[in-house]
Structure formats: structure tokens, C-alpha cells
PDB file of C-alpha atoms in Angstrom:
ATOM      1  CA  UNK J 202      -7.655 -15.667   6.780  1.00  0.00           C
ATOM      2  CA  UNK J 203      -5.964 -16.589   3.294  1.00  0.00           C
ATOM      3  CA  UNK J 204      -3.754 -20.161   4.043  1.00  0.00           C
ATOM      4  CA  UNK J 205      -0.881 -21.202   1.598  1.00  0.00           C
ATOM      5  CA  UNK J 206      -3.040 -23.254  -0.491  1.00  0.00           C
ATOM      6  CA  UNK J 207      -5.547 -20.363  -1.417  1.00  0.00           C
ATOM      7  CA  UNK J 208      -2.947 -18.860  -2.906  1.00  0.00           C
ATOM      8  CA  UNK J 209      -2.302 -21.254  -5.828  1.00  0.00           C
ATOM      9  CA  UNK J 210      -6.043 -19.728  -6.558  1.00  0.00           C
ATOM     10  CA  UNK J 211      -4.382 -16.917  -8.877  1.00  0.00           C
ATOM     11  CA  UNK J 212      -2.933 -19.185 -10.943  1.00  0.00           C
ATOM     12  CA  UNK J 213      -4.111 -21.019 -14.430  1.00  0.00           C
ATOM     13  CA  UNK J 214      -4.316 -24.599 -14.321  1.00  0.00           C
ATOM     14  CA  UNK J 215      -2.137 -25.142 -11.330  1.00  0.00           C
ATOM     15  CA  UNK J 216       0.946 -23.249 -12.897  1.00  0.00           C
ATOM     16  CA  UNK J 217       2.200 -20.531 -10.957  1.00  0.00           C
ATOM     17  CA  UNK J 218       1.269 -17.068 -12.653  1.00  0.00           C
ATOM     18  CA  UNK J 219       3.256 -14.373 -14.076  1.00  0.00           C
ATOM     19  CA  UNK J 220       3.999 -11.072 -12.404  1.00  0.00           C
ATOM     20  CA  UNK J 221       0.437  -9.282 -11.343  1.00  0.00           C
ATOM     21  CA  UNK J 222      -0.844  -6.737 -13.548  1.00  0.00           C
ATOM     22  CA  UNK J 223      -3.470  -3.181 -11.995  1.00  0.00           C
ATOM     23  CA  UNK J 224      -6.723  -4.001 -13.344  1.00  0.00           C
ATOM     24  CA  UNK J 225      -9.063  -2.008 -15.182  1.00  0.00           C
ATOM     25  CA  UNK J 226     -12.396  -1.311 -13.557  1.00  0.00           C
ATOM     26  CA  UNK J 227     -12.484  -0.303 -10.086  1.00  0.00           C
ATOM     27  CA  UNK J 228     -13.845   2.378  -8.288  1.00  0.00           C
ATOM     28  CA  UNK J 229     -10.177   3.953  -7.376  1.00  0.00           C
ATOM     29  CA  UNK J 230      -8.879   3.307 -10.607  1.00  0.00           C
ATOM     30  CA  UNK J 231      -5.656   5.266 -11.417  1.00  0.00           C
ATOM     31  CA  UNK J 232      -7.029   8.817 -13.059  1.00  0.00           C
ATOM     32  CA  UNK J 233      -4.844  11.834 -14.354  1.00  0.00           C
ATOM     33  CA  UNK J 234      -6.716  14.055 -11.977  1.00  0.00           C
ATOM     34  CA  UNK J 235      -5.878  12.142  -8.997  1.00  0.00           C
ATOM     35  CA  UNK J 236      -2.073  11.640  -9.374  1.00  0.00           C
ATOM     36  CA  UNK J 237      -0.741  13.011 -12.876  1.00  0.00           C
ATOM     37  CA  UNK J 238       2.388  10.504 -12.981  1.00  0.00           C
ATOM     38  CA  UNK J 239       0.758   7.311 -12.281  1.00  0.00           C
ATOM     39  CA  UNK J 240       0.047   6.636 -16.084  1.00  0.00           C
ATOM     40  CA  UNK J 241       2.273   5.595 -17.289  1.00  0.00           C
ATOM     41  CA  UNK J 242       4.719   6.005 -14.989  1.00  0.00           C
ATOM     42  CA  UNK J 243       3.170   4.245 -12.087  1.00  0.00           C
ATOM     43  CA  UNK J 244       2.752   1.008 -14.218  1.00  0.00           C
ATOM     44  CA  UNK J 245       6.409   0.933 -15.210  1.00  0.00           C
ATOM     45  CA  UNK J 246       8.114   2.016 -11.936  1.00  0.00           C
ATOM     46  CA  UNK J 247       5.895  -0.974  -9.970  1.00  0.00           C
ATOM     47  CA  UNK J 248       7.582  -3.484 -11.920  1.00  0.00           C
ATOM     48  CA  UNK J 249      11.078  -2.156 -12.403  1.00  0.00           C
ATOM     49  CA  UNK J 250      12.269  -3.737  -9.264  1.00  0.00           C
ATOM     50  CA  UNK J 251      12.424  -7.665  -7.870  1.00  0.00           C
ATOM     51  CA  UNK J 252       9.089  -9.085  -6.155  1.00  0.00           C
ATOM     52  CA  UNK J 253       9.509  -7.407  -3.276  1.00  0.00           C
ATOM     53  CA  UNK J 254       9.950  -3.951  -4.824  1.00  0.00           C
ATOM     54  CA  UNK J 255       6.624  -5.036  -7.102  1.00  0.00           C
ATOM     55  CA  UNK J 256       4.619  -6.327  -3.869  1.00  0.00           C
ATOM     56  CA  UNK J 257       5.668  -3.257  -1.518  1.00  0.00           C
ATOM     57  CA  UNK J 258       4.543  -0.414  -4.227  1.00  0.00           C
ATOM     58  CA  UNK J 259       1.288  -2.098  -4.874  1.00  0.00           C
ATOM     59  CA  UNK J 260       0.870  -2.755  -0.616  1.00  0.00           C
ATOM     60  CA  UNK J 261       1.251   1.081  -0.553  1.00  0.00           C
ATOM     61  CA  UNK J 262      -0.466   1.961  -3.404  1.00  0.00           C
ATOM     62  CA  UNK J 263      -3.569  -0.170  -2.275  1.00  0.00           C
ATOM     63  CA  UNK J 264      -3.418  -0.585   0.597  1.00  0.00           C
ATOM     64  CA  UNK J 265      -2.006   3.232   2.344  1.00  0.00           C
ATOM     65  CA  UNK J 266       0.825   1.208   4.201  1.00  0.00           C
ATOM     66  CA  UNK J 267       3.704   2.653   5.534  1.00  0.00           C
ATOM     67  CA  UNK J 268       7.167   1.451   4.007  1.00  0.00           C
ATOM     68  CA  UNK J 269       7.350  -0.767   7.402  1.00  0.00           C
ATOM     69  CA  UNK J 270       4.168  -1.999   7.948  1.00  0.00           C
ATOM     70  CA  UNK J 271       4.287  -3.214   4.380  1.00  0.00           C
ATOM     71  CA  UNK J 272       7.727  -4.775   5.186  1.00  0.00           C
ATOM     72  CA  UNK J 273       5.610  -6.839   7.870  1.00  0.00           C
ATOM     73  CA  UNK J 274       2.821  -7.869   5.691  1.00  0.00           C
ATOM     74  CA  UNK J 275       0.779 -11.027   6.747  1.00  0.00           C
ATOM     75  CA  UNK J 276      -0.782 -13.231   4.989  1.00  0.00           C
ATOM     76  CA  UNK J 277      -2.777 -14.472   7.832  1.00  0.00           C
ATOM     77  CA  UNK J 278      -4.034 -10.759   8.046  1.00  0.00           C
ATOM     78  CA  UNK J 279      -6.211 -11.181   5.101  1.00  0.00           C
ATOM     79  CA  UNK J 280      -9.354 -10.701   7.100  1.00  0.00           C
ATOM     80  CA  UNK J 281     -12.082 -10.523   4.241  1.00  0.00           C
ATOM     81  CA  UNK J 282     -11.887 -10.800   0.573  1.00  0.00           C
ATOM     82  CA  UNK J 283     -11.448  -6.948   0.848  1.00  0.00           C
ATOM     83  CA  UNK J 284     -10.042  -6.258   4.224  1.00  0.00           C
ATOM     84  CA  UNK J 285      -6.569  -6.481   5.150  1.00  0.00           C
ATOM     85  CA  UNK J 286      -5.788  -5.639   9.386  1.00  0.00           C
ATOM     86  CA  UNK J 287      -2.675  -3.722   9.555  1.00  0.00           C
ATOM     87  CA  UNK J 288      -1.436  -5.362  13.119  1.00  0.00           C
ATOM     88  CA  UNK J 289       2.697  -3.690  12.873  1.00  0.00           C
ATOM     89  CA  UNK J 290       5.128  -2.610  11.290  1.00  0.00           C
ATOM     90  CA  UNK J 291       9.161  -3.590  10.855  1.00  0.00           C
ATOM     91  CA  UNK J 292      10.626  -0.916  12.964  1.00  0.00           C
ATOM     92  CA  UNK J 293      13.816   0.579  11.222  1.00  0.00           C
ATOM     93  CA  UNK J 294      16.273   0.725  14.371  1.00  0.00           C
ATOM     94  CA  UNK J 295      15.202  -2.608  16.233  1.00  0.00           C
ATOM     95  CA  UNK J 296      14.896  -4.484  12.539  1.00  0.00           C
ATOM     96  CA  UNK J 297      12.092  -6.092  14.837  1.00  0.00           C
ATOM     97  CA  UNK J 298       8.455  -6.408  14.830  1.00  0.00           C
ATOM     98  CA  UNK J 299       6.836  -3.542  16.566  1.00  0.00           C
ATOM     99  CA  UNK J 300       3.702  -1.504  17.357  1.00  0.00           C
ATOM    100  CA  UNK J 301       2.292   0.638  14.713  1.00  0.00           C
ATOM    101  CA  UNK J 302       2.733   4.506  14.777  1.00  0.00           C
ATOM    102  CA  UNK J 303       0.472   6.351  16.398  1.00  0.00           C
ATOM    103  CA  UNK J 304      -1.210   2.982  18.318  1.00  0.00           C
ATOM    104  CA  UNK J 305      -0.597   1.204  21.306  1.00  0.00           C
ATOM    105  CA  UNK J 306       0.897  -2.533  21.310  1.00  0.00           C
ATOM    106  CA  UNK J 307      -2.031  -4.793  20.472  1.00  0.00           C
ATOM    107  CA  UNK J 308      -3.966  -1.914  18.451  1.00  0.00           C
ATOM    108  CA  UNK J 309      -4.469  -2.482  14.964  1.00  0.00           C
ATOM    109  CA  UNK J 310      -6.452  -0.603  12.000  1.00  0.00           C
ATOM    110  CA  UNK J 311      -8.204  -2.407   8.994  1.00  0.00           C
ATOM    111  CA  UNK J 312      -7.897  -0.896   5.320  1.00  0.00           C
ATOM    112  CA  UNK J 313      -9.373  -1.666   2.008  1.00  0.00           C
ATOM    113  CA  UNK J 314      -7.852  -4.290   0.366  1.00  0.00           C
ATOM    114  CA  UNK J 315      -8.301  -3.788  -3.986  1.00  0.00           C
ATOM    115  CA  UNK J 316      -8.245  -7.331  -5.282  1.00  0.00           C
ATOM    116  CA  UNK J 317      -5.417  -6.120  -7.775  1.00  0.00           C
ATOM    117  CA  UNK J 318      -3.361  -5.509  -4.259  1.00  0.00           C
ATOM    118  CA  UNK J 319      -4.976  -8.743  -2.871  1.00  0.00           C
ATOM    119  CA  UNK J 320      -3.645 -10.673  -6.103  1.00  0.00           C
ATOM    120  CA  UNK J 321      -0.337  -9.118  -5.612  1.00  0.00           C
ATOM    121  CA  UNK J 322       0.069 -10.440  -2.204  1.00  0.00           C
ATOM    122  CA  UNK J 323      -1.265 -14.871  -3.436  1.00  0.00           C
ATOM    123  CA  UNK J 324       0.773 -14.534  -5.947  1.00  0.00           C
ATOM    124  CA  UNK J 325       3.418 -13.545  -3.922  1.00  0.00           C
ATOM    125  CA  UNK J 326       3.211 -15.833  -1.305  1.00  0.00           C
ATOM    126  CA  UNK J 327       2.887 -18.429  -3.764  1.00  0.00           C
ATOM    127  CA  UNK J 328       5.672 -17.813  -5.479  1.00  0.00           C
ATOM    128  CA  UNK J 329       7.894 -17.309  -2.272  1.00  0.00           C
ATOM    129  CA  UNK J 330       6.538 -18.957   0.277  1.00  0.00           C
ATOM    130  CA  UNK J 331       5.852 -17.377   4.116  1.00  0.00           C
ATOM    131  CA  UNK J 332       7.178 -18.262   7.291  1.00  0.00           C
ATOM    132  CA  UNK J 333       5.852 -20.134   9.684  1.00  0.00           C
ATOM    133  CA  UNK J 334       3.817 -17.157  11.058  1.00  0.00           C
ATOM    134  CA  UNK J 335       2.778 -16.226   7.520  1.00  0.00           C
ATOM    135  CA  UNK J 336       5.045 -13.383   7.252  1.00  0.00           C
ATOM    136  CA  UNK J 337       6.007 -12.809   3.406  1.00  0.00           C
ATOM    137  CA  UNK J 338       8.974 -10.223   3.218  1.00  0.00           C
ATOM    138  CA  UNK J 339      12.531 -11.428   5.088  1.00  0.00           C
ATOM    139  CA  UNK J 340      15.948 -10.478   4.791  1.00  0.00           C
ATOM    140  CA  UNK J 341      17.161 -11.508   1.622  1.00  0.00           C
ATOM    141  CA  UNK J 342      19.980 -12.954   3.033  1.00  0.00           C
ATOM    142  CA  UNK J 343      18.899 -14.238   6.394  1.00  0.00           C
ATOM    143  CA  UNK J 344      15.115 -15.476   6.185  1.00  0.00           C
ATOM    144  CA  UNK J 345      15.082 -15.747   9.912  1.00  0.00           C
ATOM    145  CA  UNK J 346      14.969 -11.761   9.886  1.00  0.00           C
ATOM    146  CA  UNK J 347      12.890  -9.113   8.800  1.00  0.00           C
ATOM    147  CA  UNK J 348      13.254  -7.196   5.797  1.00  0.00           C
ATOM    148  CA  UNK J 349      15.994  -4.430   5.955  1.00  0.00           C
ATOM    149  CA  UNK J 350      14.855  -0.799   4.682  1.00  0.00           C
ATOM    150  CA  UNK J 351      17.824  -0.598   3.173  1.00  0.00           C
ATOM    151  CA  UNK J 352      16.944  -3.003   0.554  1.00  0.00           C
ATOM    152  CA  UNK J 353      14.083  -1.012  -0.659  1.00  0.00           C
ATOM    153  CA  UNK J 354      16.416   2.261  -0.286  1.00  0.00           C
ATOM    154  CA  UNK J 355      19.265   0.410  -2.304  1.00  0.00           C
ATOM    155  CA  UNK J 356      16.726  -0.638  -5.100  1.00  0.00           C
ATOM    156  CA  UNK J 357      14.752   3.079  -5.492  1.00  0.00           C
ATOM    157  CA  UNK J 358      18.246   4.127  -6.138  1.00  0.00           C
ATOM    158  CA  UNK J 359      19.093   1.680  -8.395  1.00  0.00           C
ATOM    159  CA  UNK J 360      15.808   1.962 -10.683  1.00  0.00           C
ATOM    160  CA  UNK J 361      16.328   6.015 -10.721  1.00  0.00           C
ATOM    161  CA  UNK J 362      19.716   5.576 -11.850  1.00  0.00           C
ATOM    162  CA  UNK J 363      19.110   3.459 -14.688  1.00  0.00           C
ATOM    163  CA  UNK J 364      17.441   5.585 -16.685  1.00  0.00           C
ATOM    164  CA  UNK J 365      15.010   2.819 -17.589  1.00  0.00           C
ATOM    165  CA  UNK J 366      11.823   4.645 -15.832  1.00  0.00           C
ATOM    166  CA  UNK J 367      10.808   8.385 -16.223  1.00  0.00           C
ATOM    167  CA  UNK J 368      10.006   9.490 -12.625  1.00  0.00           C
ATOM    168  CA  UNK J 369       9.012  13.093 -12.579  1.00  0.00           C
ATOM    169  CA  UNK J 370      10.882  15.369 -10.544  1.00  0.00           C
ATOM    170  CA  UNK J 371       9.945  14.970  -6.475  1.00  0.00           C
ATOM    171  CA  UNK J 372       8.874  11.535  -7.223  1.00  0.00           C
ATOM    172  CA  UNK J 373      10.055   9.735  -3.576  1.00  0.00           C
ATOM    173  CA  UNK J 374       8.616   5.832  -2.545  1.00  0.00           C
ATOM    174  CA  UNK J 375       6.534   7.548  -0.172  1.00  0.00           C
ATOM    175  CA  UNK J 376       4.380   8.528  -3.378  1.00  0.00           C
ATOM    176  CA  UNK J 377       2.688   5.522  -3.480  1.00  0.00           C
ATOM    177  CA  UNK J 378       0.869   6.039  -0.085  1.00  0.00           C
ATOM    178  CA  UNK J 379       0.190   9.613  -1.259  1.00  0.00           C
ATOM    179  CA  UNK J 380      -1.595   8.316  -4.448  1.00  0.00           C
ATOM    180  CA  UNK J 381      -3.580   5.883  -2.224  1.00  0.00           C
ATOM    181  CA  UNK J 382      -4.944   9.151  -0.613  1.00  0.00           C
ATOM    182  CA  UNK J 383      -5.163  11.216  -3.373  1.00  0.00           C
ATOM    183  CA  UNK J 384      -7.482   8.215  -5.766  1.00  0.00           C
ATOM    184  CA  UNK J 385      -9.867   7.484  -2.542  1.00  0.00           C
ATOM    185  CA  UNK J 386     -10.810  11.072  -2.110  1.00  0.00           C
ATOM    186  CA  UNK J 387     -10.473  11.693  -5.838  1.00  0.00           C
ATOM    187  CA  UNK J 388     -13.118   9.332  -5.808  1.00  0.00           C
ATOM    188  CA  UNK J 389     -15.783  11.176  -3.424  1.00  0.00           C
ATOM    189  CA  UNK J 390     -14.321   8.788  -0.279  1.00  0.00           C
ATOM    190  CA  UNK J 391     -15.121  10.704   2.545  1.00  0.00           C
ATOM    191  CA  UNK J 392     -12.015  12.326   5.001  1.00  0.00           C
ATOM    192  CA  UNK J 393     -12.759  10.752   8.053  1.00  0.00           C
ATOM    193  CA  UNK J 394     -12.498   7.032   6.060  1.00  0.00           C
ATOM    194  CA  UNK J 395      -8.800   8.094   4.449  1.00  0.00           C
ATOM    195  CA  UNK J 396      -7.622   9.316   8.037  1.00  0.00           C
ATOM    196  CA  UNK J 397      -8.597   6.030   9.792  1.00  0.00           C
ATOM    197  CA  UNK J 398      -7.513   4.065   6.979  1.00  0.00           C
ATOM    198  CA  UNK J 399      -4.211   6.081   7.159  1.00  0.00           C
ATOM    199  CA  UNK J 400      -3.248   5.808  10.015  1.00  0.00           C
ATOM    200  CA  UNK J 401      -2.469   9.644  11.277  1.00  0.00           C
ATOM    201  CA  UNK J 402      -2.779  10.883  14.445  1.00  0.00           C
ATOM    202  CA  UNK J 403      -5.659  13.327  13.669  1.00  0.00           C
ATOM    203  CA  UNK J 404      -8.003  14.650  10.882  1.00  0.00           C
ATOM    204  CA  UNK J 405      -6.029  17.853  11.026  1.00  0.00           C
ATOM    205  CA  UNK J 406      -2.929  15.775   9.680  1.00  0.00           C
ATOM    206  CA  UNK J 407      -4.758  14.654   6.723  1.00  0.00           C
ATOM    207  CA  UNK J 408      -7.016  17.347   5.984  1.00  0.00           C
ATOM    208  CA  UNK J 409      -3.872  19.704   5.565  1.00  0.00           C
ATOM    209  CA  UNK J 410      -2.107  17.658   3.330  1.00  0.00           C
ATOM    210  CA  UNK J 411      -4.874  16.332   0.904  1.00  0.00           C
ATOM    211  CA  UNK J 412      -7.911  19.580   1.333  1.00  0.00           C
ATOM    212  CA  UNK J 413      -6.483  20.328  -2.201  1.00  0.00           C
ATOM    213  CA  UNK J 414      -7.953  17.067  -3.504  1.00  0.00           C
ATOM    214  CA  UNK J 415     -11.474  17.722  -3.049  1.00  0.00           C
ATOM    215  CA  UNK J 416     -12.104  21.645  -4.389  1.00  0.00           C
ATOM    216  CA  UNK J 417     -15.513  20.831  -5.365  1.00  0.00           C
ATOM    217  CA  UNK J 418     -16.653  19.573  -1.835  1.00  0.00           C
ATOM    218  CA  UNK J 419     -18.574  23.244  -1.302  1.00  0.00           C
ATOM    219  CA  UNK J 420     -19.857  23.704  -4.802  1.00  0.00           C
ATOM    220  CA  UNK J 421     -21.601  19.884  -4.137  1.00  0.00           C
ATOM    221  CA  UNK J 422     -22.778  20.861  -1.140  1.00  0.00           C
ATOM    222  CA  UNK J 423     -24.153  24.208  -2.315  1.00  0.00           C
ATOM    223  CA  UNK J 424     -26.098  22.578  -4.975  1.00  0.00           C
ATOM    224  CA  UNK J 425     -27.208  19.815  -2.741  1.00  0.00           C
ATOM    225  CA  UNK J 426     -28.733  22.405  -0.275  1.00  0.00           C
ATOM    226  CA  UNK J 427     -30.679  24.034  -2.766  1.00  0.00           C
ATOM    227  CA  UNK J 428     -32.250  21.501  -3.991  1.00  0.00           C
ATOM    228  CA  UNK J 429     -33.809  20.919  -0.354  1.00  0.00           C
ATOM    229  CA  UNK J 430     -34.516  24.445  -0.227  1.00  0.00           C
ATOM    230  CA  UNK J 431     -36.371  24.026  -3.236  1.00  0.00           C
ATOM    231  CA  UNK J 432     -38.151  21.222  -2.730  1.00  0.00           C
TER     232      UNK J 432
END
């Protein structure tokens, strides 16, 4: 559990920092192979919006959440300097706290938590504040209620109409989540992990839509068995 005070931690000398930045090294680091428009494109789009556009994308990004289960992000569900427990989600016609697809009230799933996505959310919180619960997104009008959808609808429009960001052609907010898929098993993480971590309903679900992400998963095993056979 992360508390208000910890989050001062990402600044320098007590000031409160500047926007977050992706780092560098990691294990799922942002590759051409994995998702083709993330560089540079994914950079630039991240931080064309307002704070909440900024800590939403990178929630998604690294951290698989839905667009309303990132809209009911927690500080408080911090678990682990690499763990974050996705407890619910913002649902879209109730604009109330709710269950999270696919589970029953009280079920929850934990998910990798990158410490560029883990920065994202201190910084965040420092700079805003939470509420009392430790909820960080609210209505930007009426703090006493949840974010609205349509303020992350209203703001994708905005930041394709500008012209300010090249966003290749099919290019939805839901693209974030993909890429979280797409880097993980990119990156030799196994199926099973990405369809817990996900959230769907069964394997099936997320072996149909990402299989084409791992094409050398036979030749590895075909080389791997013959090197017992040979032994």
C-alpha cells in the first residue's frame, strides 16, 4: 500500500516533478516488432492530452487495464513495488463503482505493475491529490463523482483532430491494452500469464487474438526437443 506521502518520493528535492517520461531498460520495453506505431508515436500520443489522458494511456499500456478499471485506479491498490490489484472498474451506465468484467463482486486480479507505470501513478497522485478512499481520477467538474468516459472520448477526439500527433490508420484508445499484450508475449511471457493478467473470460479469447504474436513458439520448441533427443 503506497500512502500520500510516498508519493512525494518521485520528486527531486521535495519539488514536485515534471510530467513522467517511459524508461529505457526493461524487459517489455517498447520494440518495432511488438507494436510498429509505438515509436514514436506512442511517446507523443501519451502526452498529447491533460494528466488524466497521460496517466490512463500509461495504466493501459502497463498495466492491461480496461478504459474503466483505469478510470477507478487506487492508490491504495499498490500492493507491491510491482503489483497493482485491479479490485473494479467505473461502470459506463451507473457512472458508479462496480464489479469487474468477467468476475464476481469482491473478485479481483493482480497485474504487473512497470515502475515507469508505477511512477506515472506518485506522480500523479502527488500532483492531484486522491480522495479520501485513495481514488485518483474524478469528474472534472464534480470531484465527488467518478470520472465520465466521455472525457477520455472528448479528448481522443480532440488530439486526432489537431493534427499535432501522427496516429496510423485503425489506431483506437483501446490500442494501448493491445500493446500491453502484444510487448509481454513479444517478450517470451507465457499465454496463460497475459490471459490472467487480462482479464478475459478464457484462453481461447486471448489465444485468438494475439497467436500471431508468437510464430516462433514451434520452431523453439522443435529445437528444444532435439536437443533432449540428442542428449
Amino acid at each position: 500500500m503506497v500512502t500520500r506521502g510516498e508519493a512525494k518520493l518521485v520528486g527531486i528535492g521535495g519539488r514536485s516533478p515534471g510530467r513522467p517520461r517511459i524508461g529505457t531498460a526493461s524487459r517489455c520495453a517498447p520494440t518495432a516488432s511488438a507494436t510498429p506505431w509505438w515509436s514514436p508515436s506512442g511517446e507523443k500520443l501519451r502526452v498529447a492530452g491533460d494528466d488524466d489522458f497521460l496517466l490512463i494511456t500509461d495504466l493501459m499500456s502497463g498495466c492491461e487495464m480496461r478504459n474503466g478499471e483505469a478510470a477507478a485506479v487506487n492508490i491504495n491498490n499498490i500492493v507491491a513495488d510491482d503489483i497493482y490489484r485491479i479490485t473494479e472498474q467505473v461502470n459506463q451506465t451507473t457512472k458508479l463503482y462496480d464489479r469487474l468484467k468477467h468476475r464476481k463482486l469482491g473478485e479481483y486480479r493482480d497485474t504487473p505493475l512497470p515502475a515507469h507505470t508505477r511512477q506515472t501513478i506518485l506522480w500523479y497522485a502527488d500532483k492531484h491529490g486522491t480522495s479520501p478512499e485513495g481514488y485518483l481520477m474524478r469528474h472534472p467538474r464534480d470531484p465527488s463523482q467518478t470520472y465520465p468516459a466521455y472525457s477520455l472520448s472528448n479528448q481522443w477526439k480532440r488530439i486526432k483532430a489537431s493534427g499535432n500527433v501522427d496516429i496510423p490508420e485503425g489506431l483506437v484508445i483501446y490500442s494501448f491494452r493491445h500493446y500491453f499484450a502484444s510487448n509481454c508475449l513479444s517478450h517470451g511471457t507465457p499465454i496463460t500469464d497475459a490471459a490472467e493478467w487480462m482479464g478475459h473470460r478464457s484462453l481461447d479469447i486471448t489465444f485468438k487474438i494475439y497467436r500471431h504474436l508468437m510464430p516462433g513458439s514451434i520452431g523453439r520448441a522443435a529445437k528444444m526437443l532435439n536437443m533432449g533427443l540428442a542428449a
